[in-house]
Coordinates of C-alpha atoms in Angstrom, one line a residue:
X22 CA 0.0 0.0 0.0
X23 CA 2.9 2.1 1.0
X24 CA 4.6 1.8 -2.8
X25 CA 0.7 2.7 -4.0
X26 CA 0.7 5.8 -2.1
X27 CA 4.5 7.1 -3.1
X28 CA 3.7 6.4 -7.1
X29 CA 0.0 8.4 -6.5
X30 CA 1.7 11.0 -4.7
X31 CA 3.9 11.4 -7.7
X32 CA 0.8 11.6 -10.0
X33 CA -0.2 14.6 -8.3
X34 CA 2.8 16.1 -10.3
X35 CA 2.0 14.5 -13.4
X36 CA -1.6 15.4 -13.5
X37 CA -0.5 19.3 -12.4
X38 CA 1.8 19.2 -15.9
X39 CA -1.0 17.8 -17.7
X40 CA -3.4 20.2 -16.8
X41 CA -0.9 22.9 -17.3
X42 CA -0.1 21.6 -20.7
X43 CA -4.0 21.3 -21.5
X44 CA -4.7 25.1 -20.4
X45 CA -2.3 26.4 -22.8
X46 CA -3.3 24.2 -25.6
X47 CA -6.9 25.3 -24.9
X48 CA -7.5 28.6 -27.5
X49 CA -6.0 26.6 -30.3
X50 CA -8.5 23.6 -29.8
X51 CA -11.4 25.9 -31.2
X52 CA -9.4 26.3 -34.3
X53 CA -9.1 22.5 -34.4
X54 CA -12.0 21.5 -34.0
X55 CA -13.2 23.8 -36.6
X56 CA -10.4 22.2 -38.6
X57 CA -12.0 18.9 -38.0
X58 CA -15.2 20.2 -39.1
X59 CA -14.5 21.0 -42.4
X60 CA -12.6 18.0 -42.9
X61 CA -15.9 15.9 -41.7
X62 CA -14.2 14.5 -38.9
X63 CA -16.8 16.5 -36.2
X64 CA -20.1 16.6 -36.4
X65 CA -21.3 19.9 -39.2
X66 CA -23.6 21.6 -36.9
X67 CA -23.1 20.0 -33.4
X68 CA -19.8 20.8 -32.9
X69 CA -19.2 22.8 -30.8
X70 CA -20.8 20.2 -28.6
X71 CA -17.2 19.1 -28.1
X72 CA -15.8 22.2 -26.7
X73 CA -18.3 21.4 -23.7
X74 CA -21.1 23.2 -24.8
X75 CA -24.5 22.1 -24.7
X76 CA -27.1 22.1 -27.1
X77 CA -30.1 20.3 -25.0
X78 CA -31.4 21.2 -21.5
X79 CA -30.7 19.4 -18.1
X80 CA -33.1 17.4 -16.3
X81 CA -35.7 18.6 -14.3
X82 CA -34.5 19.9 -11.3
X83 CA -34.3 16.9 -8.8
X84 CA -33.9 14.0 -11.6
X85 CA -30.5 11.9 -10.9
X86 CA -29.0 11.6 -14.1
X87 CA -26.5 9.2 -15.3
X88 CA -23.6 9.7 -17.7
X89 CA -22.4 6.7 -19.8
X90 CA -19.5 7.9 -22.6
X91 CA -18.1 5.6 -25.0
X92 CA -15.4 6.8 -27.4
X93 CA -16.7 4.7 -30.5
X94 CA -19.0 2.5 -32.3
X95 CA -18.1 -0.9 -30.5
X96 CA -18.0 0.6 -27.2
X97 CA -21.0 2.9 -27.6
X98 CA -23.1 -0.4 -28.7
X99 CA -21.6 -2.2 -25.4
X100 CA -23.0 0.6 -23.6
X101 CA -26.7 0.3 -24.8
X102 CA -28.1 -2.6 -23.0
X103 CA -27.0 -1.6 -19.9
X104 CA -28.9 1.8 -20.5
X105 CA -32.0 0.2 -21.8
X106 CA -31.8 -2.0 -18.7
X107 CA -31.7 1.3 -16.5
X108 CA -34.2 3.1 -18.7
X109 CA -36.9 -0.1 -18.3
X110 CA -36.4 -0.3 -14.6
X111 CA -36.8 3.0 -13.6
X112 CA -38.2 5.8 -16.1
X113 CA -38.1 8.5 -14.0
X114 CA -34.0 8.7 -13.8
X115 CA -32.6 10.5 -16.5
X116 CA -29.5 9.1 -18.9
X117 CA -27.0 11.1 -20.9
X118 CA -25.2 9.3 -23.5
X119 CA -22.3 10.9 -25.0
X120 CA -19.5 9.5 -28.2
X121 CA -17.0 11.0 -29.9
X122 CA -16.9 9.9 -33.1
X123 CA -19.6 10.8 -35.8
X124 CA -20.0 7.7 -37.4
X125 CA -20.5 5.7 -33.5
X126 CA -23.3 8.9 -33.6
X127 CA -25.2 8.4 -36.4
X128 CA -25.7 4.8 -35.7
X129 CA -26.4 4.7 -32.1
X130 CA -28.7 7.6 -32.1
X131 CA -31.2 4.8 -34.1
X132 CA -31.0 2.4 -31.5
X133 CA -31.5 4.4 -28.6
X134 CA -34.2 4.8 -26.3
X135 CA -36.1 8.2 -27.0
X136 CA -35.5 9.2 -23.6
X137 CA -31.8 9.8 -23.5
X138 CA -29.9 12.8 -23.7
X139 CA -27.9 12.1 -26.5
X140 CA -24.4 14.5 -27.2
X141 CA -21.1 14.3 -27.9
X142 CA -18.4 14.1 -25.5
X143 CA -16.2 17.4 -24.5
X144 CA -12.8 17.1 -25.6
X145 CA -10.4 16.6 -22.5
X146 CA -9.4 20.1 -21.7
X147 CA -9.6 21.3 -19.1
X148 CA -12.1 24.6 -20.1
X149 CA -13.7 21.8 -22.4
X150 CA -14.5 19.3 -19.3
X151 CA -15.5 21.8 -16.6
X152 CA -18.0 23.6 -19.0
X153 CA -19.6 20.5 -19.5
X154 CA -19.5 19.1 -15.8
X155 CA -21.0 22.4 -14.8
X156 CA -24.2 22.3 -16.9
X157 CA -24.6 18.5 -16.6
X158 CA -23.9 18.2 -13.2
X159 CA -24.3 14.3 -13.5
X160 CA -24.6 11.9 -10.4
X161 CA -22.5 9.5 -11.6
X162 CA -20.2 8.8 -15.1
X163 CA -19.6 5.5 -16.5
X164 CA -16.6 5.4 -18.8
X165 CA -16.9 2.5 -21.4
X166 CA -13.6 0.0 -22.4
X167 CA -10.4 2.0 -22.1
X168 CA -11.8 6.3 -21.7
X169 CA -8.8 7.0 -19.3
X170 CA -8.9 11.0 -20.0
X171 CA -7.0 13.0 -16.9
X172 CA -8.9 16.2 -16.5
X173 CA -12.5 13.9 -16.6
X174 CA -11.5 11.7 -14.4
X175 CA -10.0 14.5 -11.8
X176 CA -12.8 16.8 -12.2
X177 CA -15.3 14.8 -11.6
X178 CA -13.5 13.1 -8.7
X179 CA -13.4 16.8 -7.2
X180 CA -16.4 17.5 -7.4
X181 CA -17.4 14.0 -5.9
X182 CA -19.0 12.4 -8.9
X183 CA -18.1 8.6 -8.3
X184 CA -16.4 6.9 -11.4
X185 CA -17.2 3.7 -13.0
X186 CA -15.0 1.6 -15.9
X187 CA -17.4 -0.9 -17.7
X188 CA -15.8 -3.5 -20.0
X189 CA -12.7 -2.3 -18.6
X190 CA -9.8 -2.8 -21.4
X191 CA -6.3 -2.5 -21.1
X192 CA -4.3 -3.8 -24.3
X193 CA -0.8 -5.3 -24.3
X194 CA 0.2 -1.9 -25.9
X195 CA -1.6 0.2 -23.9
X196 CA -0.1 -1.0 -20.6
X197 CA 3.3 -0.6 -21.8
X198 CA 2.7 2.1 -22.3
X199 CA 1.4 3.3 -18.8
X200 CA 4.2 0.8 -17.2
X201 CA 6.4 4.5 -18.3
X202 CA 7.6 5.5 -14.2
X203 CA 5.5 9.2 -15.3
X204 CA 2.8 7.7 -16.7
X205 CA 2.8 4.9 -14.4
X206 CA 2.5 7.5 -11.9
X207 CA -0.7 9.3 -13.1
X208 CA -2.5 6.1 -14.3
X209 CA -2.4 4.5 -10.6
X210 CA -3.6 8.0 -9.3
X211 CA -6.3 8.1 -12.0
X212 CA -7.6 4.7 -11.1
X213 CA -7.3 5.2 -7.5
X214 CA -10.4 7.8 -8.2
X215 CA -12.8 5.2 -9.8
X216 CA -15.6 3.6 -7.5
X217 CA -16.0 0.3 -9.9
X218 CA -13.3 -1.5 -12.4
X219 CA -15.7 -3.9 -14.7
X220 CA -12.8 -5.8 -16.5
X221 CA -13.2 -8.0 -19.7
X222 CA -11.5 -10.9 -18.5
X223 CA -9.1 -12.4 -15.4
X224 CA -6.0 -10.7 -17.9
X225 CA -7.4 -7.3 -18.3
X226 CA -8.0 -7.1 -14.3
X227 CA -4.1 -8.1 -13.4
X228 CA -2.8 -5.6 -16.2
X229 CA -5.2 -2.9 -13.5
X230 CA -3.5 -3.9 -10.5
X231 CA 0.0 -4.1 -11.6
X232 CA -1.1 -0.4 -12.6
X233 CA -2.2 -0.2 -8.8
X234 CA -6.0 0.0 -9.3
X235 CA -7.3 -0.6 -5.5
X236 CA -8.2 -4.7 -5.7
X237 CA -11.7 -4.3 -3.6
X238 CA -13.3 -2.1 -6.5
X239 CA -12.2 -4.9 -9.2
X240 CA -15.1 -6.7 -9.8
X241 CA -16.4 -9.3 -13.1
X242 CA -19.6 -8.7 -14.6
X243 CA -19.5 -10.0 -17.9
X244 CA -18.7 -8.9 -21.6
X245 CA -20.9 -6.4 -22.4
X246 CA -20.1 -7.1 -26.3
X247 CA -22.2 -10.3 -26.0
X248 CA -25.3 -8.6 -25.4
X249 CA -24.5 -6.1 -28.7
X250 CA -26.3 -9.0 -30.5
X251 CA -29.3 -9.6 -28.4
X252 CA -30.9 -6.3 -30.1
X253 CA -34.3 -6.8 -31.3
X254 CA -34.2 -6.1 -35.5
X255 CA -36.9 -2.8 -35.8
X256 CA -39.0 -3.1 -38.8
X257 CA -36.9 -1.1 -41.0
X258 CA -34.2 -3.6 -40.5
X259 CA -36.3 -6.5 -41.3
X260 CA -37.4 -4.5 -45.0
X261 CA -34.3 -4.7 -45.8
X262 CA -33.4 -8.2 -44.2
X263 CA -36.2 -9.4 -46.7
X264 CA -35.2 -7.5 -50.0
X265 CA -31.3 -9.0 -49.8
X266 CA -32.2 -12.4 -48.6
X267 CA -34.3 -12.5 -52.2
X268 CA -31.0 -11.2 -53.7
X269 CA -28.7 -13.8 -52.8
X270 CA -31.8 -16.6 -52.9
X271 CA -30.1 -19.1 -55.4
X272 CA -26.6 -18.1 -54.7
X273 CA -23.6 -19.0 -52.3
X274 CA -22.9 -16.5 -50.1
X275 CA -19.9 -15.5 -47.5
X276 CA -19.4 -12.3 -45.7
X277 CA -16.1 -10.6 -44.8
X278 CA -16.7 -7.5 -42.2
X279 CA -15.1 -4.7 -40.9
X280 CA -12.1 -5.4 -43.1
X281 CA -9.3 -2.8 -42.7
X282 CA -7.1 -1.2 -45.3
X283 CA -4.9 -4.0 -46.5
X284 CA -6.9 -6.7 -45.6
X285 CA -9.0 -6.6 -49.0
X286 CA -6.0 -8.2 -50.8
X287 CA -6.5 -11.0 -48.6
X288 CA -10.1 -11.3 -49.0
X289 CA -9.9 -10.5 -52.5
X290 CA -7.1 -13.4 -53.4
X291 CA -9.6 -16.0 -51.5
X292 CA -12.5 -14.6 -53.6
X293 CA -10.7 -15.2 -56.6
X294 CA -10.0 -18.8 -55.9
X295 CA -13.3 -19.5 -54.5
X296 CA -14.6 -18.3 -57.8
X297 CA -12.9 -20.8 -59.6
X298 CA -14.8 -23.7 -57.9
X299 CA -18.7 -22.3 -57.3
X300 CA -19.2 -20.1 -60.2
X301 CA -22.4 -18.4 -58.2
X302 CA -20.4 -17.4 -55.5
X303 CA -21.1 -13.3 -53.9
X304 CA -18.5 -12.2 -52.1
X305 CA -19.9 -9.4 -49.3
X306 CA -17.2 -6.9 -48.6
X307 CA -18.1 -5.1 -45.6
X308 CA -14.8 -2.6 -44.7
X309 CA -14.4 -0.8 -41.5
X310 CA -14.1 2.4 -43.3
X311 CA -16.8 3.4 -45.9
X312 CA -14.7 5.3 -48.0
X313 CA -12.3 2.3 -48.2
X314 CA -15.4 0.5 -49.9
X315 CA -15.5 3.0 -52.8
X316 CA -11.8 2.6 -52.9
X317 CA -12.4 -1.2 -53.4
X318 CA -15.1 -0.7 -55.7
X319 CA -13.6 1.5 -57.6
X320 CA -10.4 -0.5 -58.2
X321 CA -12.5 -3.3 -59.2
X322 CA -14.5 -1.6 -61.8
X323 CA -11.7 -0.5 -63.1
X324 CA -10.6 -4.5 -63.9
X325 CA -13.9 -5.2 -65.1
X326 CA -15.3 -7.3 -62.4
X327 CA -18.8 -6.7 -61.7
X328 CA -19.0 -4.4 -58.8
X329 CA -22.3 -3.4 -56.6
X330 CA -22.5 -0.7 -54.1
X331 CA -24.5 -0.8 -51.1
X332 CA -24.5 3.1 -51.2
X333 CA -25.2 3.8 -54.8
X334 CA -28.2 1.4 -54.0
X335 CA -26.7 -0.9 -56.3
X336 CA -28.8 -4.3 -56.5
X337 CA -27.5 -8.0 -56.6
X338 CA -27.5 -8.9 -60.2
X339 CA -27.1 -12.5 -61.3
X340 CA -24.1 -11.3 -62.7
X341 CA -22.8 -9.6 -59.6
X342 CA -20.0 -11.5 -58.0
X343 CA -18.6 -8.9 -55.1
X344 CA -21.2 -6.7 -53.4
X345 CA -19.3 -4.3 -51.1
X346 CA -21.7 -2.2 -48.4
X347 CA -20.3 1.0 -47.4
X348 CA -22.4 2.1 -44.9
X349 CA -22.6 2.3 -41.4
X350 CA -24.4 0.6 -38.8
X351 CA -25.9 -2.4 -41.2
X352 CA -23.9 -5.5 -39.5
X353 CA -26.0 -6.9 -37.8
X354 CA -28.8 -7.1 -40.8
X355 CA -26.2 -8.9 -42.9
X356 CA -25.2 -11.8 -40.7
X357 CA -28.4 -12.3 -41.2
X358 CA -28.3 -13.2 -45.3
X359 CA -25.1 -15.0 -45.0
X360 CA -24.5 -18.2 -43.5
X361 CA -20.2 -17.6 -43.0
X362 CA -18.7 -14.5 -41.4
X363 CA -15.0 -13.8 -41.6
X364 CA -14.6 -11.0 -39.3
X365 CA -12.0 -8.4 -40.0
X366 CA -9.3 -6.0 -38.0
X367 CA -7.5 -9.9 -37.7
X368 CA -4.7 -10.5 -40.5
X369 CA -2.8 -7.9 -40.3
X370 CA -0.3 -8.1 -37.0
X371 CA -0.8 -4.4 -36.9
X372 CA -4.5 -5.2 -35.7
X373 CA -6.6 -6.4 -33.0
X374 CA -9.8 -8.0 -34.1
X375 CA -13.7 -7.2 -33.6
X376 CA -17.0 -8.4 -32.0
X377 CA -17.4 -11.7 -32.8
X378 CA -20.8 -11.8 -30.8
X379 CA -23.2 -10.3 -33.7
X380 CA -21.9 -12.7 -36.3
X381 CA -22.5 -15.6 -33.2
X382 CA -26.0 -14.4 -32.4
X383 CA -27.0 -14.6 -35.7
X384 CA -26.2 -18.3 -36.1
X385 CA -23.0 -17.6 -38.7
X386 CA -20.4 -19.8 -39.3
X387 CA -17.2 -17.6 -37.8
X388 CA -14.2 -17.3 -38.5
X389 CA -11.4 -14.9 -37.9
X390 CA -7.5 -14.7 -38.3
X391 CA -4.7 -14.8 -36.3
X392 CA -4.7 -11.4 -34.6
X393 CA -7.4 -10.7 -32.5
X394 CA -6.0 -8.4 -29.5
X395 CA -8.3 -8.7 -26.2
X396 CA -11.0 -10.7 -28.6
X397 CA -8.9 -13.8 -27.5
X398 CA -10.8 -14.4 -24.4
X399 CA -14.1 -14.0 -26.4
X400 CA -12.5 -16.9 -28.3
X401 CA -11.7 -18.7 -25.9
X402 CA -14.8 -19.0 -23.8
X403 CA -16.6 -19.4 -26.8
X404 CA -14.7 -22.4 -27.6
X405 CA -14.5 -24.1 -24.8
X406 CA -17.9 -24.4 -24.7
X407 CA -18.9 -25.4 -28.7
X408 CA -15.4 -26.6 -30.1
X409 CA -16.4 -25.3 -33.4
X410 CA -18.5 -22.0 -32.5
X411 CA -15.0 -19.7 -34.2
X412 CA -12.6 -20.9 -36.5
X413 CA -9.4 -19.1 -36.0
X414 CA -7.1 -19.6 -39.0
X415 CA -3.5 -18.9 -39.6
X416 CA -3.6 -17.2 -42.4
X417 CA -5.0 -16.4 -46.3
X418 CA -4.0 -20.3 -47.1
X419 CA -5.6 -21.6 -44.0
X420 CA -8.6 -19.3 -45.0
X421 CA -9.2 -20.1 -48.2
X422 CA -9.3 -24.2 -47.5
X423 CA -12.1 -23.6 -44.4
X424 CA -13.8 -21.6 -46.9
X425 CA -14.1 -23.9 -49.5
X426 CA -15.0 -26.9 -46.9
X427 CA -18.1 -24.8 -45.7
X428 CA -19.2 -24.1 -48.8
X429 CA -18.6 -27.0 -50.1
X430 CA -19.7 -29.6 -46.8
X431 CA -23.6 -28.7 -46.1
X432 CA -22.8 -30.5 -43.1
X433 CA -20.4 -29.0 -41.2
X434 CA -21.4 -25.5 -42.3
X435 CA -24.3 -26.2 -40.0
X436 CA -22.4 -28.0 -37.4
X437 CA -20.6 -24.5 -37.1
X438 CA -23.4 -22.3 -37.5
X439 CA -25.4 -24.2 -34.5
X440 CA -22.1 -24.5 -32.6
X441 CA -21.6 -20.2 -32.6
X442 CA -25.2 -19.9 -32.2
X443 CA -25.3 -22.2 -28.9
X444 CA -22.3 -20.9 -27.7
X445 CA -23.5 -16.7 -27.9
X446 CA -26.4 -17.9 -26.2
X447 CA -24.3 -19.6 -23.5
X448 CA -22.0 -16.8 -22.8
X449 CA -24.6 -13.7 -22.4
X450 CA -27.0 -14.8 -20.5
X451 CA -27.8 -12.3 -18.3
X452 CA -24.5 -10.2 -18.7
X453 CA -26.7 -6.4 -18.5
X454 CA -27.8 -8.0 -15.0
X455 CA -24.9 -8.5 -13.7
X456 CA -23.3 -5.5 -14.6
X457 CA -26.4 -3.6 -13.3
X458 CA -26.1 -5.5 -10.2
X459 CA -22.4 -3.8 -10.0
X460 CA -23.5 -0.5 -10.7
X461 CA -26.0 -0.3 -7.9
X462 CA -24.1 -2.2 -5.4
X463 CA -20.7 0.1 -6.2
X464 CA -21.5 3.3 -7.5
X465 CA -25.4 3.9 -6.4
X466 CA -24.8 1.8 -2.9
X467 CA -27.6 0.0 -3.0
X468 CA -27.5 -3.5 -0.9
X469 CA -27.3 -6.4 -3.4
X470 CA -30.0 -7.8 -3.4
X471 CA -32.5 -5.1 -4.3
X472 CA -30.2 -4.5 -7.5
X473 CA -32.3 -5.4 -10.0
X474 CA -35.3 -4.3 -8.8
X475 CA -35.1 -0.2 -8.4
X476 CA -33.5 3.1 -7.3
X477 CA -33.3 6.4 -6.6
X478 CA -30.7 8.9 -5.0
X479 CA -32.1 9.9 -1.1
X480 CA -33.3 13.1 -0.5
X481 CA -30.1 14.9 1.1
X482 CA -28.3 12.9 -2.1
X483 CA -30.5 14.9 -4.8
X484 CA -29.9 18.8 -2.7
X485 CA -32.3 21.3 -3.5
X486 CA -32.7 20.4 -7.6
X487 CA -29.4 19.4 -9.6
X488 CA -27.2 22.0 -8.0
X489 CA -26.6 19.8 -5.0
X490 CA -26.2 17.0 -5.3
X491 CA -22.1 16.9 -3.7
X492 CA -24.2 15.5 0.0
X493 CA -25.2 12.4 -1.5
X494 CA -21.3 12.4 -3.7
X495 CA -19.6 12.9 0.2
X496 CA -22.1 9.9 1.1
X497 CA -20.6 7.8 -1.2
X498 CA -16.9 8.5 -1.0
X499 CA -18.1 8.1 2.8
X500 CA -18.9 4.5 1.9
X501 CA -23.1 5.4 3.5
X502 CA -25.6 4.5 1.2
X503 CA -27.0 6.7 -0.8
X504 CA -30.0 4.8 -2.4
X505 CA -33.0 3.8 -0.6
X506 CA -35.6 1.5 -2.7
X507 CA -37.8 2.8 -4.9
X508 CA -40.3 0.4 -6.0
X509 CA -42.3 0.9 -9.1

């Protein structure tokens, strides 16, 4: 405890240079976020959003309000159960959701419910941060993954806002790089600040207390990933569900998503082989990127091999033999026409791999390649419950032959396509739960065994409207409760 308190005590430092460093930088982030804007890279007229200012009003005075931020898509869909699960139990809390990215906001604002504040996140200056913790005022911020930003996590420890890391993530790379003695210094003071650490797997939680997270506040909930596809399809989905399924009707079918730049030669050379031997093969190229799809497109066109585009609302001729969708947010409707899924972001050793849960869910066949980052112990439990629910191969070669068996062998294209089906179903039963039943016990302090029932914050907790609520904050960093049952 002693070495803890020496390495936090240096943090201090750290986080005074970083602040410093932040303040001056400050009048120049305007110009680049404008920058940003013109380039597409913020959002055209919600901008400044990201500067900390608001553009929707606060709760009614009284309301708790909870803040969930993800950074991206993956981690902003991770994030939605667990909101709907908060949202369904008790209506009359209020939920701000932030991102940072536009694409993660045009998707998720379709899929979530029309209750939630909805914005996107302040960049982590320190002007940025404390403009928007001053109109929000929030009761409580769950970070999503790996959203280890200094000035929110110290501002909203001063102004005692407890902290929560769901799906907490720390990569091979990412803790070499805070195992640095400076940074090593400001990432065990930062975690020392946090109420709950949700880790990803028995791995990810060592990685936090070699980085001297306090053990007690390390605690397993689940994936959150695996209940990414458990969403129910909304009838607009199902349209189009129907319209591609008569497509591809009388034609074999395999899927490569969220394919990175590079990995389309890879896919490509497989496609071309393939080819060879089922002559009605369609390839679906799904790329991470949309504008790599037009790339690919484009460079295909220009070798004569016939080319549609999802975005130029390009039909499925019986001619077409690579249909590339470069559009956002359409995943999980597609594992749904195509019986294999080889999922991207995992042959080049460069990468880290994807969500293999939406592919699962939808009862593909799944592959994926050799690099696959903290997606390993997704694999791994998967596996060791259905031996065939993910195929990871070695390579293009290795590929191409599990390919052609599928699509070739009726029979064990099934056998893998129940197996990944069985084995989603295994793993996320009743994840959101137990990651609810985290949050109330750790952050909102209510006793376990009222967690999935209700709550709300206890009179001297929610102050006179949302301007004070720092009693029921002390209460917490106190260790008193601060949530009394509700009931519905």
């Amino acid at each position: 405890m002693a070495v803890a308190e020496r390495w936090r005590a240096r943090g201090t430092a750290a986080y005074a240079m970083y602040r410093a460093a932040s303040r001056v930088v400050s009048p120049l982030v305007y110009l680049l976020v404008r920058w940003r804007r013109l380039r597409g890279l913020e959002h055209r007229v919600r901008w400044r959003e990201r500067l900390g200012e608001p553009s929707a009003p606060r709760p009614a005075p009284g309301t708790p309000l909870l803040w969930f931020h993800a950074v991206s898509l993956g981690e902003g869909l991770a994030a939605i159960p667990v909101i709907r699960h908060c949202v369904q139990k008790r209506p009359d809390i209020a939920v701000l959701m932030t991102v940072s990215t536009v694409s993660a906001f045009e998707v998720i604002k379709e899929r979530l419910p029309s209750s939630v504040i909805y914005q996107f996140a302040p960049l982590d200056t320190s002007a940025a941060v404390d403009k928007f913790l001053g109109y929000w005022n929030p009761d409580a911020v769950f970070l999503i993954e790996s959203e280890l930003w200094p000035n929110l996590i110290f501002s909203s420890a001063e102004k005692g806002i407890p902290l929560a890391l769901l799906n907490a993530r720390m990569s091979v790379k990412s803790f070499k790089l805070w195992s640095k003695p400076l940074a090593w210094s400001l990432i065990s003071l930062m975690l020392s600040k946090f109420s709950l650490i949700a880790p990803l797997s028995t791995v990810e939680a060592i990685r936090f207390q070699l980085l001297l997270a306090p053990p007690f506040i390390i605690n397993f909930g689940g994936d959150l990933k695996y209940a990414v596809g458990d969403f129910d399809v909304p009838q607009k989905e199902l349209t189009i569900l129907e319209d591609l399924k008569l497509q591809v009707a009388s034609r074999r079918v395999w899927m490569a998503s969220s394919i990175h730049y590079g990995e389309e030669e890879v896919v490509l050379q497989v496609h071309r082989e393939l080819v060879k031997i089922y002559s009605n093969l369609v390839t679906i190229i799904v790329p991470r990127h949309p504008l790599h799809g037009r790339q690919i497109a484009r460079a295909l066109k220009q070798q004569e091999i016939s080319v549609a585009l999802r975005s130029n609302v390009e039909r499925i001729s019986s001619g077409t033999v690579i249909y590339i969708v470069d559009t956002l947010g359409e995943l999980r409707t597609l594992y749904r026409i195509t019986p294999i899924a080889v999922i991207g972001g995992s042959f080049l050793p460069e990468l880290s791999g994807h969500n293999l849960s939406e592919a699962a869910a939808a009862g593909c066949a799944v592959l994926t390649g050799p690099f696959v980052g903290h997606f390993s112990h997704m694999i791994r439990q998967m596996t060791t419950l259905e031996r065939l629910s993910v195929w990871q191969v070695s390579g293009r070669e290795e590929l191409e032959e599990a390919l052609k068996q599928l699509l070739g062998d009726a029979g064990a294209l099934e056998a893998r396509r129940r197996a990944a089906k069985q084995a989603f179903s295994a793993v996320s039963g009743g994840v959101v739960g137990r990651v609810w039943e985290l949050i109330t016990a750790h952050i909102l302090r209510e006793p376990p065994q009222k967690a999935l029932e209700s709550f709300c914050l206890s009179p001297d907790a929610a102050g006179e409207g949302r301007g004070d609520g720092a009693a029921g904050r002390r209460a917490v960093s106190e260790g008193r409760p601060t949530v009394v049952g509700g009931g519905e």
